[in-house]
CSV table of C-alpha atoms in Angstrom, one decimal:
chain,number,residue,atom,x,y,z
A,1026,MET,CA,-12.0,14.8,6.4
A,1027,LYS,CA,-12.0,17.2,3.2
A,1028,CYS,CA,-8.9,19.3,3.2
A,1029,ARG,CA,-8.9,22.4,0.9
A,1030,ILE,CA,-5.4,23.3,0.6
A,1031,LYS,CA,-4.5,25.9,-1.5
A,1032,LEU,CA,-1.6,26.9,-3.4
A,1033,LEU,CA,1.2,29.0,-1.6
A,1034,PRO,CA,1.4,32.6,-3.3
A,1035,LEU,CA,5.0,33.9,-3.8
A,1036,ALA,CA,4.4,37.2,-2.2
A,1037,LEU,CA,4.0,37.3,1.4
A,1038,SER,CA,4.5,41.1,2.2
A,1039,SER,CA,0.8,41.7,2.9
A,1040,LEU,CA,1.0,39.0,5.6
A,1041,LEU,CA,4.2,40.0,6.9
A,1042,ALA,CA,3.2,43.8,7.2
A,1043,ALA,CA,0.1,42.3,9.1
A,1044,CYS,CA,2.2,40.4,11.5
A,1045,ALA,CA,4.6,43.3,12.3
A,1046,SER,CA,2.3,44.6,15.1
A,1047,ALA,CA,1.6,41.1,16.7
A,1048,PRO,CA,3.3,40.4,19.8
A,1049,PRO,CA,6.5,38.5,20.0
A,1050,TYR,CA,6.2,34.7,19.4
A,1051,ALA,CA,8.5,31.9,20.3
A,1052,PRO,CA,7.9,28.7,17.8
A,1053,PRO,CA,7.0,25.5,19.6
A,1054,ALA,CA,9.7,23.8,17.3
A,1055,VAL,CA,12.1,24.4,14.6
A,1056,ARG,CA,12.1,22.9,11.4
A,1057,HIS,CA,14.1,19.6,11.1
A,1058,GLU,CA,16.9,19.6,8.4
A,1059,PRO,CA,15.6,18.2,5.4
A,1060,VAL,CA,17.6,14.9,4.2
A,1061,PRO,CA,18.6,15.4,0.7
A,1062,VAL,CA,16.6,13.0,-1.8
A,1063,SER,CA,19.8,12.3,-3.6
A,1064,LYS,CA,21.8,11.2,-0.6
A,1065,PRO,CA,22.7,7.6,-0.9
A,1066,GLU,CA,21.2,5.0,1.7
A,1067,PRO,CA,22.5,1.9,2.5
A,1068,ALA,CA,21.4,-0.7,0.1
A,1069,ILE,CA,19.3,-3.8,0.4
A,1070,GLU,CA,21.6,-7.0,0.0
A,1071,ASP,CA,20.6,-7.5,-3.2
A,1072,ALA,CA,20.2,-4.0,-4.6
A,1073,ALA,CA,22.9,-4.3,-7.0
A,1074,ALA,CA,20.8,-5.7,-9.3
A,1075,LEU,CA,18.2,-3.1,-9.1
A,1076,PRO,CA,19.8,0.4,-10.4
A,1077,ALA,CA,16.2,1.3,-11.1
A,1078,THR,CA,15.1,0.9,-7.4
A,1079,GLU,CA,15.0,3.0,-4.2
A,1080,THR,CA,17.7,1.5,-2.1
A,1081,MET,CA,16.7,1.2,1.8
A,1082,ASP,CA,18.1,1.3,5.1
A,1083,SER,CA,18.9,-2.3,5.9
A,1084,SER,CA,20.9,-2.2,9.1
A,1085,PRO,CA,20.0,-4.6,11.8
A,1086,SER,CA,17.8,-2.4,13.7
A,1087,ALA,CA,16.1,-0.8,10.7
A,1088,THR,CA,12.8,-2.8,11.3
A,1089,THR,CA,13.1,-2.0,15.0
A,1090,ASP,CA,13.8,1.8,15.0
A,1091,VAL,CA,10.9,2.7,12.7
A,1092,TRP,CA,9.1,4.3,15.7
A,1093,ASP,CA,12.0,5.6,17.6
A,1094,ARG,CA,12.9,7.4,14.1
A,1095,LEU,CA,9.5,8.7,14.2
A,1096,ARG,CA,9.3,9.7,17.7
A,1097,GLY,CA,12.7,11.5,17.3
A,1098,SER,CA,11.4,13.5,14.4
A,1099,PHE,CA,8.3,14.7,16.4
A,1100,ALA,CA,8.1,18.7,17.0
A,1101,MET,CA,4.9,19.5,18.5
A,1102,ASN,CA,3.3,19.0,22.2
A,1103,ASP,CA,2.8,15.6,23.6
A,1104,CYS,CA,0.2,13.6,25.4
A,1105,ASP,CA,-0.4,15.9,28.3
A,1106,ALA,CA,-0.6,19.1,26.6
A,1107,ASP,CA,-4.6,19.1,26.2
A,1108,PRO,CA,-7.2,16.8,27.8
A,1109,ALA,CA,-8.7,16.2,24.2
A,1110,VAL,CA,-5.3,14.9,22.9
A,1111,ALA,CA,-5.2,11.8,25.5
A,1112,LYS,CA,-9.2,11.7,25.0
A,1113,TRP,CA,-8.8,11.0,21.2
A,1114,ALA,CA,-5.7,8.6,21.6
A,1115,ARG,CA,-8.1,6.2,24.0
A,1116,ARG,CA,-10.6,6.5,21.6
A,1117,PHE,CA,-8.4,5.5,18.6
A,1118,THR,CA,-7.1,2.3,20.7
A,1119,HIS,CA,-10.1,1.6,22.7
A,1120,ASN,CA,-9.9,-1.8,20.9
A,1121,PRO,CA,-6.1,-2.8,21.2
A,1122,ALA,CA,-6.3,-5.8,19.0
A,1123,ARG,CA,-7.7,-4.1,16.2
A,1124,PHE,CA,-5.8,-1.1,16.4
A,1125,GLU,CA,-2.6,-3.2,16.2
A,1126,SER,CA,-4.0,-5.0,13.2
A,1127,ARG,CA,-4.8,-1.7,11.2
A,1128,LEU,CA,-1.6,-0.4,12.3
A,1129,GLN,CA,0.3,-3.4,10.9
A,1130,ALA,CA,-1.7,-3.4,7.5
A,1131,LEU,CA,-0.7,0.4,6.8
A,1132,LEU,CA,2.6,0.3,8.1
A,1133,PRO,CA,4.5,-0.1,4.5
A,1134,ARG,CA,2.8,3.3,3.5
A,1135,LEU,CA,3.2,5.1,6.7
A,1136,VAL,CA,7.2,4.3,6.6
A,1137,TYR,CA,7.2,5.5,3.1
A,1138,VAL,CA,5.5,8.6,4.0
A,1139,GLN,CA,7.9,9.2,7.2
A,1140,LYS,CA,10.9,8.8,4.5
A,1141,VAL,CA,9.4,11.7,2.2
A,1142,ALA,CA,8.4,14.0,5.3
A,1143,SER,CA,12.0,13.1,6.4
A,1144,GLN,CA,13.4,14.5,3.1
A,1145,HIS,CA,11.1,17.6,3.4
A,1146,GLY,CA,12.1,18.6,7.0
A,1147,VAL,CA,8.7,18.3,8.2
A,1148,ALA,CA,7.6,17.3,11.3
A,1149,GLY,CA,7.2,13.7,12.1
A,1150,GLU,CA,3.6,14.0,13.5
A,1151,PHE,CA,2.5,14.7,9.8
A,1152,ALA,CA,4.0,11.6,8.9
A,1153,LEU,CA,0.4,10.2,10.3
A,1154,LEU,CA,-1.5,12.7,8.8
A,1155,PRO,CA,-3.2,10.2,6.7
A,1156,TRP,CA,-4.4,8.5,9.6
A,1157,VAL,CA,-6.7,11.4,10.6
A,1158,GLU,CA,-7.6,12.0,6.6
A,1159,SER,CA,-8.5,8.2,5.7
A,1160,ARG,CA,-6.7,5.8,8.2
A,1161,PHE,CA,-3.8,5.5,5.0
A,1162,GLN,CA,-6.6,4.2,2.9
A,1163,PRO,CA,-6.4,5.2,-0.9
A,1164,VAL,CA,-10.3,6.4,-1.0
A,1165,PRO,CA,-11.6,6.6,-4.5
A,1166,SER,CA,-12.5,9.7,-6.7
A,1167,LYS,CA,-16.1,10.4,-6.7
A,1168,GLY,CA,-16.7,13.5,-8.6
A,1169,HIS,CA,-15.4,16.8,-7.3
A,1170,ARG,CA,-15.1,15.3,-4.0
A,1171,PRO,CA,-11.9,14.5,-2.3
A,1172,ALA,CA,-9.9,11.6,-2.9
A,1173,GLY,CA,-6.7,9.4,-1.6
A,1174,MET,CA,-5.3,9.0,1.6
A,1175,TRP,CA,-4.5,12.3,2.0
A,1176,GLN,CA,-8.2,13.5,0.9
A,1177,ILE,CA,-6.8,16.3,-1.6
A,1178,MET,CA,-9.7,18.2,-3.9
A,1179,PRO,CA,-9.3,17.9,-7.7
A,1180,ILE,CA,-8.8,21.3,-7.9
A,1181,THR,CA,-6.3,21.5,-5.0
A,1182,ALA,CA,-4.6,18.4,-7.0
A,1183,GLY,CA,-3.7,21.0,-9.9
A,1184,ALA,CA,-2.3,23.4,-7.6
A,1185,MET,CA,0.0,21.0,-6.1
A,1186,GLY,CA,0.9,19.7,-9.5
A,1187,LEU,CA,-0.9,16.1,-9.4
A,1188,ARG,CA,-2.2,15.1,-12.5
A,1189,VAL,CA,-5.8,14.2,-12.5
A,1190,ASP,CA,-7.9,12.8,-15.5
A,1191,GLY,CA,-9.8,9.9,-16.5
A,1192,HIS,CA,-7.0,7.3,-17.0
A,1193,TYR,CA,-4.7,8.5,-13.9
A,1194,ASP,CA,-5.1,10.2,-10.3
A,1195,GLY,CA,-2.3,11.5,-8.9
A,1196,ARG,CA,-4.0,12.2,-5.4
A,1197,MET,CA,-3.8,8.3,-5.4
A,1198,ASP,CA,-0.1,8.1,-6.3
A,1199,ILE,CA,1.8,7.0,-2.8
A,1200,ALA,CA,4.7,8.8,-3.7
A,1201,ALA,CA,3.7,11.6,-6.1
A,1202,ALA,CA,1.1,12.9,-3.3
A,1203,ALA,CA,3.3,12.2,-0.4
A,1204,ASP,CA,6.0,14.4,-2.1
A,1205,ALA,CA,3.5,17.1,-2.9
A,1206,VAL,CA,2.1,17.1,0.5
A,1207,MET,CA,5.3,17.4,2.4
A,1208,LYS,CA,6.3,19.9,0.0
A,1209,LEU,CA,3.2,22.1,1.0
A,1210,LEU,CA,3.7,21.6,4.3
A,1211,ALA,CA,7.1,22.6,4.4
A,1212,GLN,CA,6.1,25.8,2.5
A,1213,TYR,CA,3.5,26.5,5.0
A,1214,TYR,CA,5.7,26.2,8.1
A,1215,ASP,CA,8.4,28.8,6.0
A,1216,GLN,CA,5.4,31.1,6.0
A,1217,PHE,CA,3.9,30.7,9.7
A,1218,HIS,CA,6.8,28.9,11.7
A,1219,ASP,CA,4.4,27.1,13.4
A,1220,TRP,CA,3.5,23.5,12.6
A,1221,ARG,CA,0.2,23.8,14.6
A,1222,ILE,CA,-0.7,26.5,12.1
A,1223,ALA,CA,0.6,24.5,9.4
A,1224,ASP,CA,-2.1,21.9,10.2
A,1225,TYR,CA,-4.6,24.2,10.3
A,1226,ALA,CA,-3.9,25.9,6.9
A,1227,TYR,CA,-3.9,22.0,5.4
A,1228,ASN,CA,-7.3,21.6,6.6
A,1229,ALA,CA,-8.8,25.0,6.4
A,1230,GLY,CA,-7.0,26.6,3.5
A,1231,GLU,CA,-4.0,29.0,3.9
A,1232,PHE,CA,-5.9,31.8,2.9
A,1233,GLY,CA,-8.7,31.9,5.6
A,1234,ILE,CA,-5.8,31.4,8.0
A,1235,ARG,CA,-3.9,34.4,6.7
A,1236,ARG,CA,-7.0,36.4,7.3
A,1237,ILE,CA,-7.3,35.1,10.9
A,1238,ILE,CA,-3.4,36.0,11.6
A,1239,GLN,CA,-4.2,39.6,10.1
A,1240,LYS,CA,-6.5,40.1,12.6
A,1241,HIS,CA,-5.6,38.6,15.7
A,1242,GLY,CA,-1.7,38.0,15.1
A,1243,MET,CA,0.0,34.9,15.8
A,1244,PRO,CA,-0.7,32.6,18.7
A,1245,PRO,CA,1.2,32.0,21.5
A,1246,ALA,CA,2.7,28.8,22.3
A,1247,GLN,CA,0.1,27.6,24.6
A,1248,PRO,CA,-2.8,26.2,24.6
A,1249,VAL,CA,-1.5,23.7,21.9
A,1250,ASN,CA,-5.1,24.6,20.1
A,1251,PRO,CA,-4.8,28.2,19.5
A,1252,LYS,CA,-8.1,30.2,20.5
A,1253,TRP,CA,-8.9,31.0,17.2
A,1254,PRO,CA,-12.2,31.3,15.3
A,1255,VAL,CA,-11.6,28.6,13.4
A,1256,ARG,CA,-14.2,25.8,12.8
A,1257,ARG,CA,-14.5,23.0,15.3
A,1258,VAL,CA,-13.6,20.5,12.4
A,1259,THR,CA,-10.1,22.0,12.1
A,1260,ARG,CA,-9.6,22.5,15.8
A,1261,GLU,CA,-10.3,18.6,16.2
A,1262,HIS,CA,-8.2,17.9,13.0
A,1263,LEU,CA,-5.4,19.3,14.9
A,1264,THR,CA,-6.3,17.4,18.1
A,1265,LYS,CA,-6.5,13.9,16.4
A,1266,LEU,CA,-3.0,14.4,14.6
A,1267,LEU,CA,-1.6,15.3,17.9
A,1268,ALA,CA,-3.7,12.3,19.4
A,1269,ILE,CA,-2.4,9.5,17.1
A,1270,ALA,CA,1.3,10.7,17.9
A,1271,CYS,CA,0.5,10.4,21.5
A,1272,VAL,CA,-0.4,6.8,20.8
A,1273,VAL,CA,3.1,6.7,19.0
A,1274,ARG,CA,5.0,8.1,22.0
A,1275,GLN,CA,3.4,6.2,24.7
A,1276,PRO,CA,1.9,2.9,23.3
A,1277,SER,CA,2.1,1.0,26.8
A,1278,ARG,CA,-0.2,3.9,28.1
A,1279,PHE,CA,-3.1,2.5,26.0
A,1280,HIS,CA,-2.1,-0.8,26.0
A,1281,VAL,CA,-0.9,-1.3,22.5
A,1282,THR,CA,2.3,-2.9,20.8
A,1283,LEU,CA,3.5,-1.0,17.8
A,1284,PRO,CA,4.0,-3.4,15.2
A,1285,THR,CA,7.3,-3.8,13.0
A,1286,LEU,CA,7.9,-4.1,9.4
A,1287,PRO,CA,10.1,-6.6,7.8
A,1288,GLU,CA,12.6,-5.0,5.3
A,1289,GLU,CA,11.2,-7.0,2.6
A,1290,LEU,CA,7.7,-5.5,2.9
A,1291,ARG,CA,8.9,-1.9,2.5
A,1292,LEU,CA,7.6,0.0,-0.3
A,1293,VAL,CA,10.1,1.3,-3.2
A,1294,LYS,CA,9.6,2.7,-6.2
A,1295,VAL,CA,10.7,0.7,-9.4
A,1296,ASP,CA,11.1,2.4,-13.2
A,1297,ILE,CA,8.8,1.0,-15.9
A,1298,PRO,CA,10.3,1.1,-19.1
A,1299,HIS,CA,6.8,1.2,-21.1
A,1300,SER,CA,3.2,0.8,-20.7
A,1301,MET,CA,1.9,-2.6,-19.9
A,1302,SER,CA,-1.5,-4.0,-18.6
A,1303,LEU,CA,-1.9,-4.6,-14.7
A,1304,LEU,CA,-2.3,-8.1,-15.4
A,1305,GLN,CA,1.1,-7.9,-17.1
A,1306,ALA,CA,2.5,-6.1,-14.4
A,1307,ALA,CA,1.4,-8.1,-11.7
A,1308,ASP,CA,2.7,-11.3,-13.3
A,1309,HIS,CA,6.1,-9.9,-13.6
A,1310,ALA,CA,6.2,-8.8,-10.1
A,1311,GLY,CA,4.7,-12.0,-8.7
A,1312,LEU,CA,1.8,-10.5,-7.0
A,1313,ALA,CA,-1.9,-10.6,-7.1
A,1314,VAL,CA,-3.4,-7.9,-9.3
A,1315,GLY,CA,-5.6,-7.0,-6.4
A,1316,ILE,CA,-2.5,-6.2,-4.3
A,1317,LEU,CA,-0.5,-4.2,-7.1
A,1318,LYS,CA,-3.7,-2.3,-7.9
A,1319,ASP,CA,-4.1,-1.3,-4.0
A,1320,LEU,CA,-0.4,-0.1,-4.1
A,1321,ASN,CA,-0.9,1.9,-7.3
A,1322,SER,CA,-4.6,2.9,-7.4
A,1323,ALA,CA,-3.5,5.9,-9.3
A,1324,PHE,CA,-4.1,3.8,-12.8
A,1325,ARG,CA,-7.7,4.2,-12.9
A,1326,GLY,CA,-8.1,1.3,-15.6
A,1327,LYS,CA,-6.3,-1.8,-16.4
A,1328,LEU,CA,-3.3,-0.3,-17.8
A,1329,VAL,CA,-0.1,1.3,-16.2
A,1330,ASP,CA,0.6,4.0,-18.2
A,1331,SER,CA,4.4,5.1,-18.2
A,1332,GLU,CA,3.7,8.4,-19.6
A,1333,ALA,CA,1.5,9.2,-16.3
A,1334,ALA,CA,3.8,7.6,-13.9
A,1335,SER,CA,7.3,6.3,-14.6
A,1336,TYR,CA,7.3,3.7,-11.9
A,1337,LEU,CA,5.3,1.4,-9.8
A,1338,MET,CA,5.0,1.1,-6.1
A,1339,LEU,CA,6.1,-2.5,-5.0
A,1340,PRO,CA,7.2,-4.4,-1.9
A,1341,ALA,CA,11.0,-4.4,-1.6
A,1342,SER,CA,11.1,-8.1,-2.0
A,1343,HIS,CA,9.2,-8.4,-5.4
A,1344,ALA,CA,11.0,-5.3,-6.7
A,1345,GLU,CA,14.4,-7.6,-8.4
A,1346,GLN,CA,11.6,-10.2,-9.7
A,1347,PHE,CA,9.7,-7.3,-11.6
A,1348,GLN,CA,12.7,-6.0,-12.9
A,1349,ASN,CA,14.1,-8.9,-14.4
A,1350,ALA,CA,10.9,-10.0,-16.1
A,1351,THR,CA,10.4,-6.7,-17.8
A,1352,ARG,CA,13.9,-6.5,-18.9
A,1353,GLN,CA,13.6,-10.1,-20.3
A,1354,SER,CA,10.2,-9.1,-22.0
A,1355,THR,CA,11.7,-6.1,-23.3
A,1356,THR,CA,14.9,-7.8,-24.9
A,1357,SER,CA,12.6,-10.4,-26.2
A,1358,THR,CA,10.3,-7.9,-28.0
A,1359,ARG,CA,13.4,-6.0,-29.3
A,1360,ASP,CA,15.0,-9.0,-30.8
A,1361,ALA,CA,11.9,-10.3,-32.3
A,1362,ASP,CA,10.8,-6.9,-34.2
A,1363,GLN,CA,13.6,-4.0,-34.5
A,1364,PRO,CA,11.5,-1.9,-36.8
A,1365,VAL,CA,8.1,-2.1,-35.3
A,1366,ALA,CA,7.5,1.6,-32.6
A,1367,THR,CA,8.3,0.7,-29.2
A,1368,LYS,CA,5.2,1.6,-28.0
A,1369,ILE,CA,4.0,-1.9,-29.7
A,1370,SER,CA,3.4,-4.6,-26.8
A,1371,ALA,CA,5.9,-7.4,-27.1
A,1372,GLY,CA,5.5,-10.6,-29.3
A,1373,ILE,CA,5.2,-8.7,-32.7
A,1374,LYS,CA,6.7,-9.9,-35.7
A,1375,ALA,CA,6.8,-8.0,-38.8
A,1376,ASN,CA,7.2,-8.4,-42.8
A,1377,GLU,CA,6.6,-6.4,-45.6
A,1378,SER,CA,2.9,-8.1,-46.2
A,1379,LEU,CA,1.7,-9.5,-42.8
A,1380,LYS,CA,2.1,-8.7,-39.5
A,1381,THR,CA,1.4,-11.1,-36.4
A,1382,HIS,CA,1.1,-11.0,-32.8
A,1383,THR,CA,2.0,-13.6,-30.4
A,1384,VAL,CA,-0.1,-13.2,-27.5
A,1385,ARG,CA,1.5,-12.9,-23.8
A,1386,PRO,CA,-0.1,-13.3,-20.2
A,1387,GLY,CA,-2.4,-10.1,-19.6
A,1388,ASP,CA,-3.0,-9.0,-23.6
A,1389,SER,CA,-6.4,-8.3,-24.5
A,1390,LEU,CA,-7.9,-7.8,-27.5
A,1391,TRP,CA,-8.5,-3.9,-26.9
A,1392,GLU,CA,-5.1,-3.6,-25.8
A,1393,ILE,CA,-3.6,-5.0,-29.1
A,1394,ALA,CA,-5.9,-3.2,-31.3
A,1395,ARG,CA,-4.9,0.0,-29.6
A,1396,ASN,CA,-1.5,-1.2,-30.2
A,1397,TYR,CA,-1.7,-1.8,-33.7
A,1398,HIS,CA,-4.5,1.2,-34.1
A,1399,VAL,CA,-7.2,-0.9,-35.3
A,1400,LYS,CA,-10.4,-2.0,-34.2
A,1401,VAL,CA,-11.3,-5.1,-31.9
A,1402,ASN,CA,-13.8,-6.2,-34.4
A,1403,GLU,CA,-11.3,-6.1,-37.3
A,1404,LEU,CA,-9.4,-8.6,-35.0
A,1405,LYS,CA,-11.9,-11.2,-34.4
A,1406,ARG,CA,-12.5,-10.9,-38.1
A,1407,TRP,CA,-9.1,-11.8,-39.2
A,1408,ASN,CA,-8.2,-14.6,-37.0
A,1409,HIS,CA,-12.3,-15.9,-36.8
A,1410,LEU,CA,-12.7,-15.1,-33.2
A,1411,ARG,CA,-16.3,-15.4,-31.8
A,1412,GLY,CA,-15.5,-14.2,-28.2
A,1413,SER,CA,-12.7,-12.5,-26.4
A,1414,THR,CA,-10.8,-14.9,-24.8
A,1415,LEU,CA,-7.0,-15.2,-25.6
A,1416,LYS,CA,-4.6,-17.7,-24.7
A,1417,PRO,CA,-0.7,-17.1,-24.0
A,1418,GLY,CA,1.3,-18.2,-27.0
A,1419,GLN,CA,-1.8,-17.5,-29.8
A,1420,VAL,CA,-0.6,-16.0,-32.9
A,1421,LEU,CA,-2.7,-13.3,-34.3
A,1422,ARG,CA,-3.1,-11.9,-37.7
A,1423,VAL,CA,-2.7,-8.0,-37.8
A,1424,GLU,CA,-3.6,-6.1,-41.0
A,1425,THR,CA,-2.5,-2.7,-40.7
A,1426,ASP,CA,-1.8,-0.4,-43.2
C-alpha cells in the first residue's frame, strides 16, 4: 500500500470552523497517555555494562505478556464490528502454520514498534500497521516509490524529518521511522479525535481527509468504516488494520497460536562511537552480515555512517558483545596513534616521514583510501598489490601529504 502522508499544518482554524456546524460527535476512544521516553525501565540482567543501550522489561511475564499488553492498548472496534473485518482476519490466517511462522519472524520489530506507539500514546492497533503496509518487511527504495515497512514516499519522508539520500534512507530505519510515524499519528488524533480518521489520513493524505470533513462533517461512531467518499483502497486499509488486530484479540477463533519473543531477541538501540564497515560491525556484534544488514537496512552501502545514524539496531543478546568489541577497538586505536584524526580507522601508526595501516577484519582498500584521502591505485602501487584482497594483520604503507 502506498501511503501518502502529508505534514500536519500548524494552523487548524479552517478545519475547526468547518466542523463547527457538524452534529455532536462522541469519539470511539480516547488517546492513551504517552509513556515518557526518559522513564527508566527495568534493566536486563547484565545491562549495567551497557550504558548506551536501551534497557527493557525483564520481568518473568515479559515474554508472555506481549500480546496482553498489545490488546490492552487497543482503542478501536472489535472483530464483529463489520463482517469485512472477520473476513480479512480469516484470509490472513487461512494457513495457520504459515501465519504463525511469519509472525514469529517479525515479532522483534512488532514489539519494538509497540513500545514506540506506547511512548506517543498511539492506539495499539497501529503497532500492527506495518503488517498492512509490508508484512513488516524493509521494502527497498526504487526511484520515487514508497519504501520501508511503513511504505513512506520520499517527499513525505522529508516532511517527517527522515533523511533520504544515496548513503542512508531513514524510511528503512526501524527506530527513526517508527518514531516519525507514531508522532504523526498522534498529531492526527489530536486533530481529528478519531483513530479511524487517523488511519484514513495516513493512507489517503491529511489534506484530502480535511476536505471531506469540511464537506460532510465528522462521522458518527458507527459504522466502523465511515460512509465517506474515500477510495476503496483507503476503506480497505482500515479494515485490514482492524482484521489483524482481530486475530490478536481472538487467536483461537482463527485456529492460530501467537508466538512469544525470548528476551534475548528483543531489539535495542546501541550507540556507535564512529563509522565502521558493516562487516566490522557484524564481527563486533557476533552476527552474520546479512542479519545485521536486515536490521539496519537504512545504510545503503557497506558503511555504517555514524553521522547519518548514531546507533545500530541489535538483538539484546548481542548488544554487550558489540559494545565491548567496539570499546576495545577504539581503545587500541587511541593508544596506537593519538595524533591521527579520530575519523581515521583503527590500526594506524604514524611518524613524521611515514604512515602505515594495520589491516583489521572488515577493512577494504576503498575504505582505507577514503580514510587517508588517497586513491586506491596509489595504495596498490605503494604496497605492490595486484588485487584487492587484504588479510587481517597486513601492514600497508600509506603516503600522505
